Short mmCIF file of C-alpha atoms in Angstrom, two decimals:
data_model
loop_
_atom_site.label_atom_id
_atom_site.label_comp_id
_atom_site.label_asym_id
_atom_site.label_seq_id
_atom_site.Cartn_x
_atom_site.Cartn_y
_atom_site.Cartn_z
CA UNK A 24 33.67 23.79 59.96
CA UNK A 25 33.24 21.72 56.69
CA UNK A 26 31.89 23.72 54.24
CA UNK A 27 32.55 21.19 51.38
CA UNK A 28 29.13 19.02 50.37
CA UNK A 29 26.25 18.91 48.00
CA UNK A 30 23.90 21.58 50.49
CA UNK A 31 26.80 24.32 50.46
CA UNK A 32 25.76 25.61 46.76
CA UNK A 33 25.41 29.33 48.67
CA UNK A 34 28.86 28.80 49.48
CA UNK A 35 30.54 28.08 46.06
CA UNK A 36 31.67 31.04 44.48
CA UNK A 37 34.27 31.83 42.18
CA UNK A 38 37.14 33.28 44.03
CA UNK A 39 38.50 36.97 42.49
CA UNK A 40 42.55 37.26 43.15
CA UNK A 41 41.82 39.78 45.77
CA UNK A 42 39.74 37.53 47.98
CA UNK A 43 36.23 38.50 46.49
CA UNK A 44 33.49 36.53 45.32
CA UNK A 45 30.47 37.18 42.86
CA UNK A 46 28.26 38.06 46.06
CA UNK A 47 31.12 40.29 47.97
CA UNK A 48 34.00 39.13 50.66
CA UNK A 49 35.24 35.83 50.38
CA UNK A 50 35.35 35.85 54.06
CA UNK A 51 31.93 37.56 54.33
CA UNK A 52 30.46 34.79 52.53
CA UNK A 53 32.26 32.00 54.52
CA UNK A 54 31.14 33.68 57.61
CA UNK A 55 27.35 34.24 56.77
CA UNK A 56 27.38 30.55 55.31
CA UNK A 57 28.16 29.59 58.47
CA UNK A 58 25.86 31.36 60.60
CA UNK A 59 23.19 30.02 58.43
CA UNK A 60 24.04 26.59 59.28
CA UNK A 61 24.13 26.84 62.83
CA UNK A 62 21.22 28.47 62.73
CA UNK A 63 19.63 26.06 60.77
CA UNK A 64 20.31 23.60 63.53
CA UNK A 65 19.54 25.89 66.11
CA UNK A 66 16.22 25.77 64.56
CA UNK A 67 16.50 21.77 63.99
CA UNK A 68 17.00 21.31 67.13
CA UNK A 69 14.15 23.34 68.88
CA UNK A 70 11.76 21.45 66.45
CA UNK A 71 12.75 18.37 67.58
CA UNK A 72 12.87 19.12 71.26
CA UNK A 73 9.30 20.26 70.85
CA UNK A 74 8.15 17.32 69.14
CA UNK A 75 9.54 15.04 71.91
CA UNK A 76 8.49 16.36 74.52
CA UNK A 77 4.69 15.70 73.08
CA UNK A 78 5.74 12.29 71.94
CA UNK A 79 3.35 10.59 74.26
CA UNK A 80 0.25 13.08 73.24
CA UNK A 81 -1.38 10.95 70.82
CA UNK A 82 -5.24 11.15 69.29
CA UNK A 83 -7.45 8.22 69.80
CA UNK A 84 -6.25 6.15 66.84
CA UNK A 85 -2.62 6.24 68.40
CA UNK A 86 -1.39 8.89 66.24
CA UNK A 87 1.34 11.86 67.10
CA UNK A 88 -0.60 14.87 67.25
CA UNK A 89 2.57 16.72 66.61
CA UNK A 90 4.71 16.15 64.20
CA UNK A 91 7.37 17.83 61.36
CA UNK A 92 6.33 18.54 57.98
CA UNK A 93 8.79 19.96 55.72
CA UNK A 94 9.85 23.63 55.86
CA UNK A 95 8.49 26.97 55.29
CA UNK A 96 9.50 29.15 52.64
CA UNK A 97 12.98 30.49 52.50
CA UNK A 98 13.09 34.16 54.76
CA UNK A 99 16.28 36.46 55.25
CA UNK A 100 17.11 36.83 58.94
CA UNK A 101 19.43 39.77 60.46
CA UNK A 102 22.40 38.46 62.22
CA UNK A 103 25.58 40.43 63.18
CA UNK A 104 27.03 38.34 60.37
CA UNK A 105 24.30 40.24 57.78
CA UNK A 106 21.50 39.01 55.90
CA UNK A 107 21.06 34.94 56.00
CA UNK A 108 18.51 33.32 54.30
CA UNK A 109 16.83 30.28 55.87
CA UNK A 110 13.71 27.78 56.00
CA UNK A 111 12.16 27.32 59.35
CA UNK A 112 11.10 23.89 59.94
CA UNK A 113 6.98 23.54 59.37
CA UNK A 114 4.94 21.42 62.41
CA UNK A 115 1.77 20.20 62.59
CA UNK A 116 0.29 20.38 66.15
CA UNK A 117 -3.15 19.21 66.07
CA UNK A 118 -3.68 19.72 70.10
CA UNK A 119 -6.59 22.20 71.29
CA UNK A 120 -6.65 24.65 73.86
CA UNK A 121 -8.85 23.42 76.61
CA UNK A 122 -9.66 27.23 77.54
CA UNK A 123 -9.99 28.86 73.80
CA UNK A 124 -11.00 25.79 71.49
CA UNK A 125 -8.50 26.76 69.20
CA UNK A 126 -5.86 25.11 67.71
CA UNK A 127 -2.51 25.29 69.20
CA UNK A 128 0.81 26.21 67.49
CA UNK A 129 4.26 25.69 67.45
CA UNK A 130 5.98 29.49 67.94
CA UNK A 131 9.98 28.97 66.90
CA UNK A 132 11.21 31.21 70.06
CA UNK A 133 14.83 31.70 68.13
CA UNK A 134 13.04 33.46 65.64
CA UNK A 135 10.70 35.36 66.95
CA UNK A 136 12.69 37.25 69.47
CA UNK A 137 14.36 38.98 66.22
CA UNK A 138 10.94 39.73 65.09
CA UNK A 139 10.26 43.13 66.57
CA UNK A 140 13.90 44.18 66.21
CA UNK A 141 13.10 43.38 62.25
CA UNK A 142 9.65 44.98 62.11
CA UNK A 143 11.09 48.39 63.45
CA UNK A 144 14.25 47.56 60.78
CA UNK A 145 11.44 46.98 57.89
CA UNK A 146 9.18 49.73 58.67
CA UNK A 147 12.35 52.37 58.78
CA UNK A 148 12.98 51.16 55.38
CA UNK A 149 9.58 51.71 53.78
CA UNK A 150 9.92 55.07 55.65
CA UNK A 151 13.15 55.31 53.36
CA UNK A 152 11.49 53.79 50.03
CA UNK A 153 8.25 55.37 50.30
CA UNK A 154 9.94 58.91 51.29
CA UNK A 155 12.26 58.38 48.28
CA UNK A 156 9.59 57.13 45.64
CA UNK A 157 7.09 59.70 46.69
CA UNK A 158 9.81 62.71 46.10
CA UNK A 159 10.62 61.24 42.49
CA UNK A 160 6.79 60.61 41.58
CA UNK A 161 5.66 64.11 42.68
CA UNK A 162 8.92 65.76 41.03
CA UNK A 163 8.07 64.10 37.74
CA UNK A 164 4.36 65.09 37.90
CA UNK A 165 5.74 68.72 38.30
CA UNK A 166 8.16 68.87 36.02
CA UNK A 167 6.19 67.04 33.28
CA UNK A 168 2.64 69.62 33.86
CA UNK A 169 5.80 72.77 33.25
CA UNK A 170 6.37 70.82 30.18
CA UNK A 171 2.66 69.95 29.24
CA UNK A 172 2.27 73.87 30.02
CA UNK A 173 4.83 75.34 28.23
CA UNK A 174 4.29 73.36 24.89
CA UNK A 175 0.43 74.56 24.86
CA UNK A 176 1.63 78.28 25.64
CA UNK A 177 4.22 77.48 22.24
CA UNK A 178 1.40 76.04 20.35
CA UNK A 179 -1.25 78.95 21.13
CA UNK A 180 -3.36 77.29 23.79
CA UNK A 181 -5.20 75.11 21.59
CA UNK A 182 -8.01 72.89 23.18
CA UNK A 183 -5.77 69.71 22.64
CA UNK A 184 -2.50 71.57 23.38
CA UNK A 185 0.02 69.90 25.62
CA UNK A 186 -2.72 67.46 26.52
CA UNK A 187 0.30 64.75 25.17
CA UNK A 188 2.30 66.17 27.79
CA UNK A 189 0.03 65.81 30.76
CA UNK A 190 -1.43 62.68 29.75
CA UNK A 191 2.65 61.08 29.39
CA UNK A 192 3.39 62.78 32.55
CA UNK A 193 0.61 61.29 34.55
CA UNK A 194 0.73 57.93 33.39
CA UNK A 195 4.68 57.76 33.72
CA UNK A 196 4.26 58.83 37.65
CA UNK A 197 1.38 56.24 37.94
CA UNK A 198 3.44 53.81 36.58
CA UNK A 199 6.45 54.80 38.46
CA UNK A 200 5.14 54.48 41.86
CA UNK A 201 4.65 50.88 42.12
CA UNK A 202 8.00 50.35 40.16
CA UNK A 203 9.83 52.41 42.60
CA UNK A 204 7.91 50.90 46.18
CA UNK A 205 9.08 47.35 44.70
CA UNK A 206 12.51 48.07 43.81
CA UNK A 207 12.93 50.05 46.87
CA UNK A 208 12.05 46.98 48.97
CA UNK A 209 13.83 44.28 47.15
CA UNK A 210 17.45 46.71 47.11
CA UNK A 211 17.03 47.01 50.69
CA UNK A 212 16.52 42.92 50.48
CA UNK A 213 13.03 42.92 51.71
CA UNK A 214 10.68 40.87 50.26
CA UNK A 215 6.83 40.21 50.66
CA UNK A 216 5.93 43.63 49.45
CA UNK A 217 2.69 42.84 47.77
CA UNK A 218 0.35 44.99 49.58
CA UNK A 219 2.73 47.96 49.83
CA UNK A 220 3.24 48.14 45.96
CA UNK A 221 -0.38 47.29 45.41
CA UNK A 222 -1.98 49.40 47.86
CA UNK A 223 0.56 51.95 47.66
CA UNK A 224 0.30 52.12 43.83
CA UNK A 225 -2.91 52.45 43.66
CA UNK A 226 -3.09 55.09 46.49
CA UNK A 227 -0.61 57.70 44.48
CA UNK A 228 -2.63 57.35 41.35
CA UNK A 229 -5.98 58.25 43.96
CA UNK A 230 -4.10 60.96 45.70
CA UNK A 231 -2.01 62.71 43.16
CA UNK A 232 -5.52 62.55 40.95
CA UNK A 233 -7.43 64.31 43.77
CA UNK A 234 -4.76 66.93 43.61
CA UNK A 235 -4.18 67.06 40.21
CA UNK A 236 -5.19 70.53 39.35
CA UNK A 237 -2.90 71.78 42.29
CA UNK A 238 -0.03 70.31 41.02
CA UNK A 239 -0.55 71.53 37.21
CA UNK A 240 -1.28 74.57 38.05
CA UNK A 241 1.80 77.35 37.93
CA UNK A 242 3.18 77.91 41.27
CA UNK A 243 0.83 75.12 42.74
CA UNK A 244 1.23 71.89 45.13
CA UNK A 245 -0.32 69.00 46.65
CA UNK A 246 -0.43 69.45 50.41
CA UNK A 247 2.73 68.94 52.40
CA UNK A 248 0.17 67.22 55.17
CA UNK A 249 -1.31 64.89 52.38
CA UNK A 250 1.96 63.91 50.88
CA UNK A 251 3.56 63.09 54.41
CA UNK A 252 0.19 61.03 55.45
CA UNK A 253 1.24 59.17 52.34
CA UNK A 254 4.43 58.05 53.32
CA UNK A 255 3.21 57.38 56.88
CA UNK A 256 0.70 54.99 55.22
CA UNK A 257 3.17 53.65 53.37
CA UNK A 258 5.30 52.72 56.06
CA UNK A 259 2.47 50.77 57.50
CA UNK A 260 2.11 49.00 54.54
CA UNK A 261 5.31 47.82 54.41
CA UNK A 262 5.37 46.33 57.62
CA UNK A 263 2.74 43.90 56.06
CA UNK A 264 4.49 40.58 54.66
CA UNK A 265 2.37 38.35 53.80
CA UNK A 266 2.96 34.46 55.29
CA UNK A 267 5.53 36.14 57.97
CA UNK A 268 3.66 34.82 60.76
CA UNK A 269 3.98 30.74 59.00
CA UNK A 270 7.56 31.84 59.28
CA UNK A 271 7.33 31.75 63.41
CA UNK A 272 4.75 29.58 63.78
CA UNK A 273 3.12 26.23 62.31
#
């Protein structure tokens, strides 16, 4: 396979002396590089075999009603080869369903037979992020009300006493949360994660809140049943991607 060109930019790296690029194996790379391509055409190719076959389905002014236009943004696929990024090819069908009066659509079949294999992949890591972000969050919050209480037992239980303390410590976990769900995501190369570091973010700050005094107080939690219907939301959440379906269909 010829690998030399101006489209093979994911494949020019700057070889190491031990066979290693920038982005890992030398032959890694080569080999993902070329899945990607042949997938690409895979993907070519079912486009245009679609479009042919309703080359004669025309509207009244002689127009295609189905034809290609341009790509959909760039998505990472699974492969035994790894991660490879591609664009599925974007077509406009303008046909309606005699039955439903609703447009129809053109479904790439190549890539959505991976689709539920990858949903079960995604979820399983926000089951992993979530889990992981949720621990460090609710570990901070307890370690930082010890701290909060310990500095207004030192300065005499003053009305304004470690109130520093707890006010730092809850606004650090706040902030964390978010931070944490979107890192998580992206080092496990997910991406479309809006919702779950929105929603998710936002759902810590209401549920740690709620259970504020239980976690500042000595000795005290937030429900284990709370915090693990937490990371089961989460997990939901994360199997939300916004614009995955344009991926699959046009």
């Amino acid at each position: 396979m010829n690998l030399s060109g101006p489209d093979t930019a994911r494949a020019r790296q700057i070889s190491k002396s031990e066979g290693t690029t920038e982005s890992g194996s030398l032959v890694d790379n080569i080999v993902r590089e070329g899945a990607r391509r042949m997938l690409a055409a895979a993907l070519e190719g079912e486009v245009n075999q679609h479009i042919a076959e309703l080359a004669g389905e025309r509207d009244e002014d002689g127009r295609r009603l189905a034809v290609r236009n341009g790509h959909h943004r760039e998505r990472t696929v699974t492969t035994a080869a790894g991660p490879v990024a591609v664009k599925a090819l974007r077509v406009i069908d303008k046909r309606v369903d005699s039955g439903t009066g609703e447009r129809k659509r053109f479904w790439s079949k190549i890539l959505k037979s991976k689709e539920p294999a990858m949903q079960y992949i995604r979820h399983a890591k926000g089951v992993l992020t979530v889990t992981t972000a949720t621990a460090a969050c609710y570990t901070l919050m307890s370690v930082g009300y010890t701290w909060a209480r310990e500095s207004a037992a030192a300065a005499g239980d003053t009305i304004f006493s470690g109130a520093f303390e707890f006010l730092l410590t809850t606004a650090a976990s706040w902030a964390l949360m978010p931070l944490l769900l979107w890192a998580g995501m992206r080092m496990l190369r997910e991406t479309g994660n809006t919702v779950l570091v929105l929603i998710g973010g936002l759902g810590w700050a209401g549920v740690s809140g709620y259970y504020i005094d239980d976690i500042d107080r000595a000795g005290g939690h937030m429900p284990v049943l709370v915090l693990a219907a937490y990371v089961l939301c989460g997990a939901v959440l994360s199997g939300v991607n916004p614009g995955r379906a344009s991926d699959f269909g046009s």
